[in-house]
Amino acid sequence: MPRLTEVDRPQALGLLQACLPISDVSLRMNANRTTIFRLRQRLHETDTVSDRPRSGRPRCTTQRQDRNLVRNHMNNIFLSASASSRHTRERNHQRISANTVRRRLSTLAYVLVAHTSAPS
């Protein structure tokens, strides 16, 4: 069963406030009964139903910096990753490694190729 989205959660809570049983709400929202029960429980405990922060290391570059990396490499295909990291360090006063540049280019270039090769 799919997760409840940010839009679905208030709808499920509205159905619960309309005195519908958890089983009926779960059928209408196509979610597990436990999911609806925990949603109601979290609302009572924290007064919010928004997503909690996830664990993981924060990214060292923003989406805008990632786009600039790809744009620089599209303009100069022979630019090395280490040269690009030096250029980013000079422009943004932020140190990023050549491996970070390679990872960003591999993920963003894949997205770029997928968008440009789609039939129109």
mmCIF file with all atom_site columns, N, CA and C in Angstrom, residues 33-68:
data_model
loop_
_atom_site.group_PDB
_atom_site.id
_atom_site.type_symbol
_atom_site.label_atom_id
_atom_site.label_alt_id
_atom_site.label_comp_id
_atom_site.label_asym_id
_atom_site.label_entity_id
_atom_site.label_seq_id
_atom_site.pdbx_PDB_ins_code
_atom_site.Cartn_x
_atom_site.Cartn_y
_atom_site.Cartn_z
_atom_site.occupancy
_atom_site.B_iso_or_equiv
_atom_site.pdbx_formal_charge
_atom_site.auth_seq_id
_atom_site.auth_comp_id
_atom_site.auth_asym_id
_atom_site.auth_atom_id
_atom_site.pdbx_PDB_model_num
ATOM 1   N N  . ARG A 1 33 ? -4.545 0.066  8.284   1.00 0.00 ? 33 ARG A N  1
ATOM 2   C CA . ARG A 1 33 ? -5.184 0.568  9.509   1.00 0.00 ? 33 ARG A CA 1
ATOM 3   C C  . ARG A 1 33 ? -4.142 1.097  10.485  1.00 0.00 ? 33 ARG A C  1
ATOM 4   N N  . THR A 1 34 ? -3.011 0.423  10.569  1.00 0.00 ? 34 THR A N  1
ATOM 5   C CA . THR A 1 34 ? -1.954 0.858  11.475  1.00 0.00 ? 34 THR A CA 1
ATOM 6   C C  . THR A 1 34 ? -1.440 2.245  11.090  1.00 0.00 ? 34 THR A C  1
ATOM 7   N N  . THR A 1 35 ? -1.364 2.522  9.798   1.00 0.00 ? 35 THR A N  1
ATOM 8   C CA . THR A 1 35 ? -0.910 3.833  9.335   1.00 0.00 ? 35 THR A CA 1
ATOM 9   C C  . THR A 1 35 ? -1.860 4.921  9.812   1.00 0.00 ? 35 THR A C  1
ATOM 10  N N  . ILE A 1 36 ? -3.150 4.691  9.685   1.00 0.00 ? 36 ILE A N  1
ATOM 11  C CA . ILE A 1 36 ? -4.145 5.678  10.111  1.00 0.00 ? 36 ILE A CA 1
ATOM 12  C C  . ILE A 1 36 ? -4.108 5.832  11.634  1.00 0.00 ? 36 ILE A C  1
ATOM 13  N N  . PHE A 1 37 ? -3.970 4.730  12.350  1.00 0.00 ? 37 PHE A N  1
ATOM 14  C CA . PHE A 1 37 ? -3.906 4.786  13.807  1.00 0.00 ? 37 PHE A CA 1
ATOM 15  C C  . PHE A 1 37 ? -2.686 5.591  14.255  1.00 0.00 ? 37 PHE A C  1
ATOM 16  N N  . ARG A 1 38 ? -1.532 5.332  13.640  1.00 0.00 ? 38 ARG A N  1
ATOM 17  C CA . ARG A 1 38 ? -0.309 6.057  14.011  1.00 0.00 ? 38 ARG A CA 1
ATOM 18  C C  . ARG A 1 38 ? -0.387 7.528  13.622  1.00 0.00 ? 38 ARG A C  1
ATOM 19  N N  . LEU A 1 39 ? -1.071 7.815  12.534  1.00 0.00 ? 39 LEU A N  1
ATOM 20  C CA . LEU A 1 39 ? -1.260 9.207  12.125  1.00 0.00 ? 39 LEU A CA 1
ATOM 21  C C  . LEU A 1 39 ? -2.050 9.967  13.183  1.00 0.00 ? 39 LEU A C  1
ATOM 22  N N  . ARG A 1 40 ? -3.130 9.367  13.648  1.00 0.00 ? 40 ARG A N  1
ATOM 23  C CA . ARG A 1 40 ? -3.941 9.991  14.696  1.00 0.00 ? 40 ARG A CA 1
ATOM 24  C C  . ARG A 1 40 ? -3.146 10.119 15.992  1.00 0.00 ? 40 ARG A C  1
ATOM 25  N N  . GLN A 1 41 ? -2.387 9.081  16.313  1.00 0.00 ? 41 GLN A N  1
ATOM 26  C CA . GLN A 1 41 ? -1.583 9.093  17.527  1.00 0.00 ? 41 GLN A CA 1
ATOM 27  C C  . GLN A 1 41 ? -0.506 10.186 17.456  1.00 0.00 ? 41 GLN A C  1
ATOM 28  N N  . ARG A 1 42 ? 0.146  10.338 16.301  1.00 0.00 ? 42 ARG A N  1
ATOM 29  C CA . ARG A 1 42 ? 1.175  11.365 16.153  1.00 0.00 ? 42 ARG A CA 1
ATOM 30  C C  . ARG A 1 42 ? 0.578  12.759 16.246  1.00 0.00 ? 42 ARG A C  1
ATOM 31  N N  . LEU A 1 43 ? -0.638 12.939 15.731  1.00 0.00 ? 43 LEU A N  1
ATOM 32  C CA . LEU A 1 43 ? -1.291 14.240 15.836  1.00 0.00 ? 43 LEU A CA 1
ATOM 33  C C  . LEU A 1 43 ? -1.538 14.598 17.296  1.00 0.00 ? 43 LEU A C  1
ATOM 34  N N  . HIS A 1 44 ? -1.970 13.636 18.088  1.00 0.00 ? 44 HIS A N  1
ATOM 35  C CA . HIS A 1 44 ? -2.227 13.902 19.506  1.00 0.00 ? 44 HIS A CA 1
ATOM 36  C C  . HIS A 1 44 ? -0.944 14.157 20.282  1.00 0.00 ? 44 HIS A C  1
ATOM 37  N N  . GLU A 1 45 ? 0.155  13.492 19.896  1.00 0.00 ? 45 GLU A N  1
ATOM 38  C CA . GLU A 1 45 ? 1.407  13.634 20.634  1.00 0.00 ? 45 GLU A CA 1
ATOM 39  C C  . GLU A 1 45 ? 2.202  14.875 20.243  1.00 0.00 ? 45 GLU A C  1
ATOM 40  N N  . THR A 1 46 ? 2.237  15.202 18.953  1.00 0.00 ? 46 THR A N  1
ATOM 41  C CA . THR A 1 46 ? 3.110  16.279 18.483  1.00 0.00 ? 46 THR A CA 1
ATOM 42  C C  . THR A 1 46 ? 2.370  17.463 17.883  1.00 0.00 ? 46 THR A C  1
ATOM 43  N N  . ASP A 1 47 ? 1.058  17.377 17.728  1.00 0.00 ? 47 ASP A N  1
ATOM 44  C CA . ASP A 1 47 ? 0.238  18.429 17.114  1.00 0.00 ? 47 ASP A CA 1
ATOM 45  C C  . ASP A 1 47 ? 0.616  18.714 15.665  1.00 0.00 ? 47 ASP A C  1
ATOM 46  N N  . THR A 1 48 ? 1.235  17.761 14.995  1.00 0.00 ? 48 THR A N  1
ATOM 47  C CA . THR A 1 48 ? 1.558  17.918 13.586  1.00 0.00 ? 48 THR A CA 1
ATOM 48  C C  . THR A 1 48 ? 1.557  16.543 12.912  1.00 0.00 ? 48 THR A C  1
ATOM 49  N N  . VAL A 1 49 ? 1.326  16.544 11.607  1.00 0.00 ? 49 VAL A N  1
ATOM 50  C CA . VAL A 1 49 ? 1.362  15.296 10.851  1.00 0.00 ? 49 VAL A CA 1
ATOM 51  C C  . VAL A 1 49 ? 2.391  15.376 9.729   1.00 0.00 ? 49 VAL A C  1
ATOM 52  N N  . SER A 1 50 ? 3.236  16.402 9.754   1.00 0.00 ? 50 SER A N  1
ATOM 53  C CA . SER A 1 50 ? 4.237  16.544 8.703   1.00 0.00 ? 50 SER A CA 1
ATOM 54  C C  . SER A 1 50 ? 5.362  15.529 8.906   1.00 0.00 ? 50 SER A C  1
ATOM 55  N N  . ASP A 1 51 ? 6.135  15.307 7.851   1.00 0.00 ? 51 ASP A N  1
ATOM 56  C CA . ASP A 1 51 ? 7.232  14.351 7.909   1.00 0.00 ? 51 ASP A CA 1
ATOM 57  C C  . ASP A 1 51 ? 8.268  14.786 8.932   1.00 0.00 ? 51 ASP A C  1
ATOM 58  N N  . ARG A 1 52 ? 8.845  13.825 9.594   1.00 0.00 ? 52 ARG A N  1
ATOM 59  C CA . ARG A 1 52 ? 9.933  14.093 10.519  1.00 0.00 ? 52 ARG A CA 1
ATOM 60  C C  . ARG A 1 52 ? 11.225 14.206 9.723   1.00 0.00 ? 52 ARG A C  1
ATOM 61  N N  . PRO A 1 53 ? 12.221 14.914 10.273  1.00 0.00 ? 53 PRO A N  1
ATOM 62  C CA . PRO A 1 53 ? 13.490 14.999 9.553   1.00 0.00 ? 53 PRO A CA 1
ATOM 63  C C  . PRO A 1 53 ? 14.148 13.626 9.402   1.00 0.00 ? 53 PRO A C  1
ATOM 64  N N  . ARG A 1 54 ? 14.745 13.410 8.277   1.00 0.00 ? 54 ARG A N  1
ATOM 65  C CA . ARG A 1 54 ? 15.408 12.143 7.995   1.00 0.00 ? 54 ARG A CA 1
ATOM 66  C C  . ARG A 1 54 ? 16.884 12.220 8.378   1.00 0.00 ? 54 ARG A C  1
ATOM 67  N N  . SER A 1 55 ? 17.442 11.072 8.653   1.00 0.00 ? 55 SER A N  1
ATOM 68  C CA . SER A 1 55 ? 18.861 11.032 8.972   1.00 0.00 ? 55 SER A CA 1
ATOM 69  C C  . SER A 1 55 ? 19.659 11.073 7.674   1.00 0.00 ? 55 SER A C  1
ATOM 70  N N  . GLY A 1 56 ? 20.916 11.353 7.803   1.00 0.00 ? 56 GLY A N  1
ATOM 71  C CA . GLY A 1 56 ? 21.788 11.387 6.642   1.00 0.00 ? 56 GLY A CA 1
ATOM 72  C C  . GLY A 1 56 ? 22.653 12.619 6.650   1.00 0.00 ? 56 GLY A C  1
ATOM 73  N N  . ARG A 1 57 ? 23.737 12.529 5.955   1.00 0.00 ? 57 ARG A N  1
ATOM 74  C CA . ARG A 1 57 ? 24.664 13.640 5.895   1.00 0.00 ? 57 ARG A CA 1
ATOM 75  C C  . ARG A 1 57 ? 24.109 14.727 4.982   1.00 0.00 ? 57 ARG A C  1
ATOM 76  N N  . PRO A 1 58 ? 24.207 15.998 5.386   1.00 0.00 ? 58 PRO A N  1
ATOM 77  C CA . PRO A 1 58 ? 23.716 17.070 4.523   1.00 0.00 ? 58 PRO A CA 1
ATOM 78  C C  . PRO A 1 58 ? 24.602 17.238 3.288   1.00 0.00 ? 58 PRO A C  1
ATOM 79  N N  . ARG A 1 59 ? 24.021 17.685 2.208   1.00 0.00 ? 59 ARG A N  1
ATOM 80  C CA . ARG A 1 59 ? 24.766 17.878 0.973   1.00 0.00 ? 59 ARG A CA 1
ATOM 81  C C  . ARG A 1 59 ? 25.652 19.112 1.090   1.00 0.00 ? 59 ARG A C  1
ATOM 82  N N  . CYS A 1 60 ? 26.822 19.057 0.457   1.00 0.00 ? 60 CYS A N  1
ATOM 83  C CA . CYS A 1 60 ? 27.742 20.186 0.527   1.00 0.00 ? 60 CYS A CA 1
ATOM 84  C C  . CYS A 1 60 ? 27.486 21.191 -0.595  1.00 0.00 ? 60 CYS A C  1
ATOM 85  N N  . THR A 1 61 ? 26.681 20.831 -1.579  1.00 0.00 ? 61 THR A N  1
ATOM 86  C CA . THR A 1 61 ? 26.345 21.757 -2.658  1.00 0.00 ? 61 THR A CA 1
ATOM 87  C C  . THR A 1 61 ? 24.830 21.897 -2.752  1.00 0.00 ? 61 THR A C  1
ATOM 88  N N  . THR A 1 62 ? 24.413 23.050 -3.208  1.00 0.00 ? 62 THR A N  1
ATOM 89  C CA . THR A 1 62 ? 22.992 23.289 -3.407  1.00 0.00 ? 62 THR A CA 1
ATOM 90  C C  . THR A 1 62 ? 22.598 22.817 -4.805  1.00 0.00 ? 62 THR A C  1
ATOM 91  N N  . GLN A 1 63 ? 21.304 22.804 -5.083  1.00 0.00 ? 63 GLN A N  1
ATOM 92  C CA . GLN A 1 63 ? 20.843 22.410 -6.414  1.00 0.00 ? 63 GLN A CA 1
ATOM 93  C C  . GLN A 1 63 ? 21.331 23.397 -7.466  1.00 0.00 ? 63 GLN A C  1
ATOM 94  N N  . ARG A 1 64 ? 21.388 24.662 -7.092  1.00 0.00 ? 64 ARG A N  1
ATOM 95  C CA . ARG A 1 64 ? 21.868 25.678 -8.034  1.00 0.00 ? 64 ARG A CA 1
ATOM 96  C C  . ARG A 1 64 ? 23.336 25.437 -8.378  1.00 0.00 ? 64 ARG A C  1
ATOM 97  N N  . GLN A 1 65 ? 24.160 25.130 -7.382  1.00 0.00 ? 65 GLN A N  1
ATOM 98  C CA . GLN A 1 65 ? 25.564 24.838 -7.636  1.00 0.00 ? 65 GLN A CA 1
ATOM 99  C C  . GLN A 1 65 ? 25.717 23.583 -8.490  1.00 0.00 ? 65 GLN A C  1
ATOM 100 N N  . ASP A 1 66 ? 24.854 22.595 -8.267  1.00 0.00 ? 66 ASP A N  1
ATOM 101 C CA . ASP A 1 66 ? 24.894 21.380 -9.090  1.00 0.00 ? 66 ASP A CA 1
ATOM 102 C C  . ASP A 1 66 ? 24.586 21.701 -10.550 1.00 0.00 ? 66 ASP A C  1
ATOM 103 N N  . ARG A 1 67 ? 23.582 22.529 -10.770 1.00 0.00 ? 67 ARG A N  1
ATOM 104 C CA . ARG A 1 67 ? 23.241 22.921 -12.143 1.00 0.00 ? 67 ARG A CA 1
ATOM 105 C C  . ARG A 1 67 ? 24.397 23.688 -12.798 1.00 0.00 ? 67 ARG A C  1
ATOM 106 N N  . ASN A 1 68 ? 25.055 24.555 -12.020 1.00 0.00 ? 68 ASN A N  1
ATOM 107 C CA . ASN A 1 68 ? 26.207 25.287 -12.563 1.00 0.00 ? 68 ASN A CA 1
ATOM 108 C C  . ASN A 1 68 ? 27.348 24.347 -12.934 1.00 0.00 ? 68 ASN A C  1
#
